[in-house]
């Protein structure tokens, strides 16, 4: 009788051991996969260097932002070694971009663009508006520190936009919301023009992003001149809370 026909314990033992090995291997792989360890994603330990930043064009930087957001949306973001990035950037920083976004806790620009420490300057204010102080910060980022892209990022379901639409009054916030109101008038919309209509809110948020870019070009001769000379690009975007997608507007 050959082994394939025999069912004695002696003959079956090697097969059971092999099955146990395979089963253990599959279980281990599944566990590691659940923990994100089976097939580790690319680790980002180094901070952006001056040579790397200076070799990139504004269009290449924007393309890298788009790829970063695609990784975020698909769940394949880099595994950032933030401590290593901290050490690498401690003696100097060479960010390629500066992002003006809202303070909303659900829209952290670095995370949704999958960028690490030292890669981006970040300015956050309710409603992602630009006042003189913020314009000055963006001028520093580009003219003094070498950033090549100014990204203004709004987002869906923005509370500041809702507040401006509904004419909310609340201390110093009142003056901030007033800077958003021109975007309400600039938004063509035939339906319910109230803060309870999310579709209208999102349309105003989009208009507000474009208005902010326009305001920066008017209020900052430095940024406008750098953009005209091709040294920087100013672009708008909308972050969609439901999908995680960053939609680039210009």
GROMACS .gro file of C-alpha atoms in nm:
model
  250
    1UNK     CA    1   0.000   0.000   0.000
    2UNK     CA    2   0.143   0.336  -0.096
    3UNK     CA    3   0.139   0.641   0.128
    4UNK     CA    4  -0.147   0.802  -0.060
    5UNK     CA    5  -0.368   0.507   0.035
    6UNK     CA    6  -0.243   0.461   0.392
    7UNK     CA    7  -0.430   0.635   0.676
    8UNK     CA    8  -0.209   0.528   0.968
    9UNK     CA    9  -0.093   0.794   1.213
   10UNK     CA   10   0.269   0.750   1.108
   11UNK     CA   11   0.196   0.835   0.745
   12UNK     CA   12  -0.054   1.109   0.819
   13UNK     CA   13   0.169   1.295   1.071
   14UNK     CA   14   0.391   1.471   0.810
   15UNK     CA   15   0.084   1.592   0.625
   16UNK     CA   16  -0.068   1.729   0.944
   17UNK     CA   17   0.256   1.908   1.028
   18UNK     CA   18   0.264   2.064   0.681
   19UNK     CA   19  -0.098   2.174   0.710
   20UNK     CA   20  -0.024   2.328   1.049
   21UNK     CA   21   0.272   2.516   0.903
   22UNK     CA   22   0.064   2.649   0.615
   23UNK     CA   23  -0.223   2.739   0.846
   24UNK     CA   24   0.009   2.914   1.090
   25UNK     CA   25   0.173   3.104   0.805
   26UNK     CA   26  -0.162   3.218   0.669
   27UNK     CA   27  -0.283   3.323   1.012
   28UNK     CA   28   0.039   3.512   1.078
   29UNK     CA   29   0.017   3.690   0.742
   30UNK     CA   30  -0.345   3.782   0.810
   31UNK     CA   31  -0.257   3.917   1.155
   32UNK     CA   32   0.037   4.115   1.023
   33UNK     CA   33  -0.176   4.242   0.738
   34UNK     CA   34  -0.437   4.362   0.986
   35UNK     CA   35  -0.164   4.544   1.174
   36UNK     CA   36  -0.025   4.687   0.851
   37UNK     CA   37   0.302   4.493   0.892
   38UNK     CA   38   0.286   4.216   0.633
   39UNK     CA   39   0.365   4.435   0.337
   40UNK     CA   40   0.501   4.758   0.487
   41UNK     CA   41   0.448   5.075   0.290
   42UNK     CA   42   0.739   5.301   0.204
   43UNK     CA   43   0.896   5.454   0.512
   44UNK     CA   44   0.975   5.825   0.503
   45UNK     CA   45   1.255   5.905   0.745
   46UNK     CA   46   1.443   6.191   0.580
   47UNK     CA   47   1.322   6.549   0.565
   48UNK     CA   48   1.315   6.737   0.236
   49UNK     CA   49   1.658   6.877   0.150
   50UNK     CA   50   1.732   7.210  -0.016
   51UNK     CA   51   1.871   7.033  -0.322
   52UNK     CA   52   1.555   6.824  -0.358
   53UNK     CA   53   1.326   7.124  -0.309
   54UNK     CA   54   1.520   7.351  -0.544
   55UNK     CA   55   1.523   7.089  -0.819
   56UNK     CA   56   1.142   7.074  -0.828
   57UNK     CA   57   0.916   7.298  -1.035
   58UNK     CA   58   0.585   7.428  -0.897
   59UNK     CA   59   0.399   7.187  -1.127
   60UNK     CA   60   0.602   6.893  -0.995
   61UNK     CA   61   0.525   6.994  -0.638
   62UNK     CA   62   0.153   7.013  -0.714
   63UNK     CA   63   0.171   6.671  -0.880
   64UNK     CA   64   0.341   6.533  -0.568
   65UNK     CA   65   0.061   6.678  -0.353
   66UNK     CA   66  -0.196   6.503  -0.571
   67UNK     CA   67  -0.014   6.172  -0.542
   68UNK     CA   68   0.007   6.218  -0.166
   69UNK     CA   69  -0.367   6.268  -0.142
   70UNK     CA   70  -0.426   5.963  -0.361
   71UNK     CA   71  -0.222   5.758  -0.115
   72UNK     CA   72  -0.423   5.902   0.174
   73UNK     CA   73  -0.754   5.817   0.008
   74UNK     CA   74  -0.646   5.463  -0.083
   75UNK     CA   75  -0.500   5.387   0.259
   76UNK     CA   76  -0.145   5.350   0.125
   77UNK     CA   77   0.011   5.656   0.289
   78UNK     CA   78   0.381   5.645   0.367
   79UNK     CA   79   0.491   5.521   0.709
   80UNK     CA   80   0.649   5.840   0.836
   81UNK     CA   81   0.933   5.818   1.085
   82UNK     CA   82   0.850   6.153   1.242
   83UNK     CA   83   1.131   6.136   1.495
   84UNK     CA   84   1.386   6.085   1.216
   85UNK     CA   85   1.226   6.368   1.016
   86UNK     CA   86   1.244   6.589   1.324
   87UNK     CA   87   1.614   6.517   1.364
   88UNK     CA   88   1.684   6.566   0.993
   89UNK     CA   89   1.511   6.905   0.984
   90UNK     CA   90   1.628   7.042   1.320
   91UNK     CA   91   1.918   7.237   1.169
   92UNK     CA   92   1.721   7.380   0.875
   93UNK     CA   93   1.396   7.360   0.681
   94UNK     CA   94   1.330   7.358   0.308
   95UNK     CA   95   0.952   7.322   0.256
   96UNK     CA   96   0.836   7.311  -0.104
   97UNK     CA   97   0.493   7.464  -0.039
   98UNK     CA   98   0.281   7.668   0.197
   99UNK     CA   99  -0.079   7.572   0.266
  100UNK     CA  100  -0.348   7.813   0.382
  101UNK     CA  101  -0.634   7.604   0.517
  102UNK     CA  102  -0.919   7.609   0.768
  103UNK     CA  103  -0.880   7.529   1.138
  104UNK     CA  104  -1.140   7.249   1.109
  105UNK     CA  105  -1.011   6.948   1.305
  106UNK     CA  106  -1.117   6.713   1.025
  107UNK     CA  107  -0.892   6.867   0.760
  108UNK     CA  108  -0.526   6.848   0.870
  109UNK     CA  109  -0.343   6.940   0.551
  110UNK     CA  110  -0.021   6.748   0.622
  111UNK     CA  111  -0.208   6.421   0.678
  112UNK     CA  112  -0.447   6.439   0.385
  113UNK     CA  113  -0.158   6.524   0.151
  114UNK     CA  114   0.066   6.258   0.311
  115UNK     CA  115   0.352   6.497   0.375
  116UNK     CA  116   0.609   6.481   0.651
  117UNK     CA  117   0.785   6.716   0.889
  118UNK     CA  118   0.973   6.985   0.700
  119UNK     CA  119   0.781   6.949   0.373
  120UNK     CA  120   0.516   7.220   0.404
  121UNK     CA  121   0.452   7.549   0.579
  122UNK     CA  122   0.101   7.552   0.724
  123UNK     CA  123  -0.123   7.848   0.803
  124UNK     CA  124  -0.467   7.775   0.945
  125UNK     CA  125  -0.753   8.011   1.012
  126UNK     CA  126  -1.130   7.967   1.021
  127UNK     CA  127  -1.264   7.992   0.669
  128UNK     CA  128  -0.912   7.995   0.512
  129UNK     CA  129  -0.927   8.371   0.453
  130UNK     CA  130  -0.621   8.589   0.399
  131UNK     CA  131  -0.561   8.901   0.609
  132UNK     CA  132  -0.243   9.111   0.618
  133UNK     CA  133  -0.075   8.889   0.878
  134UNK     CA  134  -0.142   8.573   0.684
  135UNK     CA  135  -0.029   8.735   0.359
  136UNK     CA  136   0.293   8.830   0.535
  137UNK     CA  137   0.338   8.471   0.651
  138UNK     CA  138   0.295   8.343   0.296
  139UNK     CA  139   0.543   8.603   0.171
  140UNK     CA  140   0.797   8.476   0.423
  141UNK     CA  141   0.736   8.115   0.316
  142UNK     CA  142   0.793   8.192  -0.052
  143UNK     CA  143   1.025   8.494  -0.078
  144UNK     CA  144   1.243   8.422   0.224
  145UNK     CA  145   1.226   8.046   0.271
  146UNK     CA  146   1.190   7.924  -0.088
  147UNK     CA  147   0.846   7.759  -0.105
  148UNK     CA  148   0.723   7.735  -0.463
  149UNK     CA  149   0.351   7.664  -0.424
  150UNK     CA  150   0.080   7.846  -0.232
  151UNK     CA  151  -0.216   7.612  -0.185
  152UNK     CA  152  -0.540   7.759  -0.050
  153UNK     CA  153  -0.754   7.474   0.079
  154UNK     CA  154  -1.121   7.501   0.166
  155UNK     CA  155  -1.338   7.208   0.265
  156UNK     CA  156  -1.694   7.083   0.252
  157UNK     CA  157  -1.941   7.147   0.537
  158UNK     CA  158  -1.732   7.439   0.663
  159UNK     CA  159  -1.867   7.592   0.984
  160UNK     CA  160  -1.712   7.930   0.914
  161UNK     CA  161  -1.886   7.945   0.576
  162UNK     CA  162  -2.216   7.850   0.740
  163UNK     CA  163  -2.164   8.123   0.999
  164UNK     CA  164  -2.099   8.386   0.733
  165UNK     CA  165  -2.408   8.282   0.537
  166UNK     CA  166  -2.628   8.294   0.848
  167UNK     CA  167  -2.477   8.626   0.964
  168UNK     CA  168  -2.347   8.490   1.294
  169UNK     CA  169  -2.225   8.747   1.548
  170UNK     CA  170  -1.969   8.632   1.802
  171UNK     CA  171  -1.695   8.860   1.932
  172UNK     CA  172  -1.390   8.881   1.707
  173UNK     CA  173  -1.530   8.606   1.488
  174UNK     CA  174  -1.780   8.859   1.350
  175UNK     CA  175  -1.506   9.051   1.171
  176UNK     CA  176  -1.348   8.734   1.036
  177UNK     CA  177  -1.678   8.611   0.891
  178UNK     CA  178  -1.724   8.947   0.722
  179UNK     CA  179  -1.423   8.864   0.505
  180UNK     CA  180  -1.607   8.555   0.378
  181UNK     CA  181  -1.928   8.737   0.282
  182UNK     CA  182  -1.806   8.856  -0.062
  183UNK     CA  183  -1.793   8.489  -0.157
  184UNK     CA  184  -2.165   8.459  -0.079
  185UNK     CA  185  -2.250   8.734  -0.324
  186UNK     CA  186  -2.015   8.584  -0.582
  187UNK     CA  187  -2.188   8.245  -0.570
  188UNK     CA  188  -2.459   8.195  -0.830
  189UNK     CA  189  -2.715   7.958  -0.682
  190UNK     CA  190  -3.091   7.941  -0.742
  191UNK     CA  191  -3.190   7.719  -0.449
  192UNK     CA  192  -3.202   7.776  -0.074
  193UNK     CA  193  -2.923   8.022   0.008
  194UNK     CA  194  -2.898   7.940   0.380
  195UNK     CA  195  -2.641   7.772   0.600
  196UNK     CA  196  -2.868   7.468   0.636
  197UNK     CA  197  -2.828   7.390   0.266
  198UNK     CA  198  -2.497   7.203   0.249
  199UNK     CA  199  -2.486   7.221  -0.129
  200UNK     CA  200  -2.497   7.601  -0.114
  201UNK     CA  201  -2.245   7.607   0.172
  202UNK     CA  202  -2.000   7.403  -0.037
  203UNK     CA  203  -2.050   7.629  -0.339
  204UNK     CA  204  -1.974   7.934  -0.127
  205UNK     CA  205  -1.667   7.759   0.017
  206UNK     CA  206  -1.542   7.706  -0.335
  207UNK     CA  207  -1.602   8.072  -0.421
  208UNK     CA  208  -1.425   8.171  -0.100
  209UNK     CA  209  -1.112   7.976  -0.199
  210UNK     CA  210  -1.098   8.157  -0.533
  211UNK     CA  211  -1.163   8.491  -0.363
  212UNK     CA  212  -0.879   8.427  -0.118
  213UNK     CA  213  -0.637   8.364  -0.403
  214UNK     CA  214  -0.759   8.683  -0.569
  215UNK     CA  215  -0.714   8.875  -0.245
  216UNK     CA  216  -0.356   8.749  -0.212
  217UNK     CA  217  -0.272   8.860  -0.563
  218UNK     CA  218  -0.413   9.205  -0.489
  219UNK     CA  219  -0.273   9.253  -0.141
  220UNK     CA  220   0.074   9.107  -0.193
  221UNK     CA  221   0.293   9.259  -0.461
  222UNK     CA  222   0.561   9.009  -0.362
  223UNK     CA  223   0.349   8.701  -0.425
  224UNK     CA  224   0.193   8.847  -0.739
  225UNK     CA  225   0.535   8.931  -0.880
  226UNK     CA  226   0.678   8.587  -0.798
  227UNK     CA  227   0.379   8.421  -0.962
  228UNK     CA  228   0.411   8.640  -1.271
  229UNK     CA  229   0.779   8.545  -1.299
  230UNK     CA  230   0.695   8.174  -1.271
  231UNK     CA  231   0.879   8.131  -0.940
  232UNK     CA  232   0.565   8.020  -0.759
  233UNK     CA  233   0.212   7.903  -0.835
  234UNK     CA  234  -0.097   7.989  -0.633
  235UNK     CA  235  -0.368   7.725  -0.657
  236UNK     CA  236  -0.700   7.657  -0.489
  237UNK     CA  237  -0.846   7.331  -0.366
  238UNK     CA  238  -1.142   7.181  -0.187
  239UNK     CA  239  -1.109   6.896   0.060
  240UNK     CA  240  -1.412   6.663   0.058
  241UNK     CA  241  -1.474   6.537   0.411
  242UNK     CA  242  -1.677   6.235   0.303
  243UNK     CA  243  -1.430   6.093   0.053
  244UNK     CA  244  -1.095   6.235   0.170
  245UNK     CA  245  -1.030   6.362  -0.181
  246UNK     CA  246  -0.862   6.698  -0.242
  247UNK     CA  247  -1.006   6.858  -0.554
  248UNK     CA  248  -0.766   7.105  -0.715
  249UNK     CA  249  -0.952   7.403  -0.860
  250UNK     CA  250  -0.681   7.591  -1.046
   0.00000   0.00000   0.00000
